[in-house]
């Protein structure tokens, strides 16, 4: 038995939302350490760089659980290889709906096929946060809607500023 039980919470986190934070909070009650791991995915067009996303995770999670219990990191390649390198016994994923379940099930089964010793733990978040996704939050912010209550204030400010900057760059370059 490992002396400290480590869970990996992987994802894109572009950006981290209050839904993610809820899952992280719940996960700290189950594991000694939680590593929130950003996938380095060159193909995906992201608003924030991987380093920015990890920094925002560390900032937003600083007060969650015991000091140092939650940390941000980045990983490339197979999740189960990264989890094994970290000495993790579990991969945590948040479930909002049956749609999430259908998305998660094949990934959990593939990960179990590749690494049977690593368990996938699905955490059901609070119902009042079930409408939140990074994709929808970016869409709302990009179209000038309020993102209050959807993500930590500091991240919301950065997201609005980043999307505004992107818009002005596009407007300038179209003239
Ligand atoms: O938040 P996301 O974008 O839905 O997260 C998806 C993620 C990062 C969990 C998934 O794409 C992943 O684990 N990628 C790493 C590559 C891998 O291990 N693939 C095979 C197992 S399905």
mmCIF file of N, CA and C and ligand atoms in Angstrom, residues 10-13 39 44 75 77-80 93 103 107 110-111 114, ligand 1:
data_model
loop_
_atom_site.group_PDB
_atom_site.id
_atom_site.type_symbol
_atom_site.label_atom_id
_atom_site.label_comp_id
_atom_site.label_asym_id
_atom_site.label_seq_id
_atom_site.Cartn_x
_atom_site.Cartn_y
_atom_site.Cartn_z
ATOM 1 N N UNK A 10 -7.111 14.970 -14.509
ATOM 2 C CA UNK A 10 -6.593 15.471 -15.780
ATOM 3 C C UNK A 10 -7.657 16.243 -16.571
ATOM 4 N N UNK A 11 -7.196 17.080 -17.482
ATOM 5 C CA UNK A 11 -8.140 17.778 -18.348
ATOM 6 C C UNK A 11 -7.462 18.868 -19.145
ATOM 7 N N UNK A 12 -8.290 19.607 -19.877
ATOM 8 C CA UNK A 12 -7.764 20.731 -20.664
ATOM 9 C C UNK A 12 -7.685 21.997 -19.799
ATOM 10 N N UNK A 13 -8.686 22.200 -18.955
ATOM 11 C CA UNK A 13 -8.712 23.338 -18.022
ATOM 12 C C UNK A 13 -8.421 24.666 -18.723
ATOM 13 N N UNK A 39 -3.435 18.701 -19.896
ATOM 14 C CA UNK A 39 -2.920 17.968 -21.058
ATOM 15 C C UNK A 39 -2.249 18.937 -22.030
ATOM 16 N N UNK A 44 -5.128 21.195 -30.161
ATOM 17 C CA UNK A 44 -6.283 21.942 -29.680
ATOM 18 C C UNK A 44 -5.972 23.435 -29.598
ATOM 19 N N UNK A 75 1.051 17.532 -18.459
ATOM 20 C CA UNK A 75 1.568 16.239 -18.910
ATOM 21 C C UNK A 75 1.368 16.080 -20.411
ATOM 22 N N UNK A 77 1.489 12.946 -23.600
ATOM 23 C CA UNK A 77 1.447 11.497 -23.831
ATOM 24 C C UNK A 77 0.309 10.833 -23.096
ATOM 25 N N UNK A 78 0.497 9.541 -22.821
ATOM 26 C CA UNK A 78 -0.585 8.771 -22.202
ATOM 27 C C UNK A 78 -0.775 9.157 -20.735
ATOM 28 N N UNK A 79 -2.042 9.332 -20.380
ATOM 29 C CA UNK A 79 -2.377 9.689 -19.000
ATOM 30 C C UNK A 79 -1.894 8.627 -18.010
ATOM 31 N N UNK A 80 -2.076 7.366 -18.345
ATOM 32 C CA UNK A 80 -1.702 6.315 -17.376
ATOM 33 C C UNK A 80 -0.179 6.263 -17.158
ATOM 34 N N UNK A 93 -12.366 12.015 -12.515
ATOM 35 C CA UNK A 93 -13.071 12.801 -13.532
ATOM 36 C C UNK A 93 -14.406 13.250 -12.952
ATOM 37 N N UNK A 103 -18.999 9.791 -22.405
ATOM 38 C CA UNK A 103 -17.672 10.255 -22.845
ATOM 39 C C UNK A 103 -16.572 9.605 -21.996
ATOM 40 N N UNK A 107 -13.007 5.957 -22.081
ATOM 41 C CA UNK A 107 -11.662 6.386 -21.643
ATOM 42 C C UNK A 107 -11.251 5.634 -20.378
ATOM 43 N N UNK A 110 -10.405 2.099 -21.395
ATOM 44 C CA UNK A 110 -9.109 2.043 -22.081
ATOM 45 C C UNK A 110 -7.968 2.208 -21.073
ATOM 46 N N UNK A 111 -8.128 3.156 -20.157
ATOM 47 C CA UNK A 111 -7.082 3.349 -19.142
ATOM 48 C C UNK A 111 -6.934 2.112 -18.257
ATOM 49 N N UNK A 114 -4.997 -0.449 -20.146
ATOM 50 C CA UNK A 114 -3.564 -0.117 -20.205
ATOM 51 C C UNK A 114 -2.884 -0.238 -18.840
HETATM 52 O O1 LIG B 1 -11.072 17.903 -20.076
HETATM 53 P P1 LIG B 1 -10.907 17.012 -21.257
HETATM 54 O O2 LIG B 1 -10.346 17.780 -22.429
HETATM 55 O O3 LIG B 1 -12.168 16.278 -21.580
HETATM 56 O O4 LIG B 1 -9.803 15.904 -20.850
HETATM 57 C C1 LIG B 1 -9.517 14.802 -21.666
HETATM 58 C C2 LIG B 1 -8.281 14.034 -21.132
HETATM 59 C C3 LIG B 1 -7.113 14.972 -20.940
HETATM 60 C C4 LIG B 1 -8.618 13.389 -19.811
HETATM 61 C C5 LIG B 1 -7.959 12.923 -22.163
HETATM 62 O O5 LIG B 1 -7.930 13.478 -23.447
HETATM 63 C C6 LIG B 1 -6.632 12.224 -21.898
HETATM 64 O O6 LIG B 1 -6.476 11.535 -20.911
HETATM 65 N N1 LIG B 1 -5.652 12.413 -22.806
HETATM 66 C C7 LIG B 1 -4.339 11.840 -22.681
HETATM 67 C C8 LIG B 1 -4.066 10.807 -23.772
HETATM 68 C C9 LIG B 1 -4.458 9.405 -23.343
HETATM 69 O O7 LIG B 1 -4.048 8.915 -22.321
HETATM 70 N N2 LIG B 1 -5.304 8.739 -24.182
HETATM 71 C C10 LIG B 1 -5.707 7.374 -24.014
HETATM 72 C C11 LIG B 1 -6.694 7.116 -22.900
HETATM 73 S S1 LIG B 1 -8.341 7.458 -23.300
#
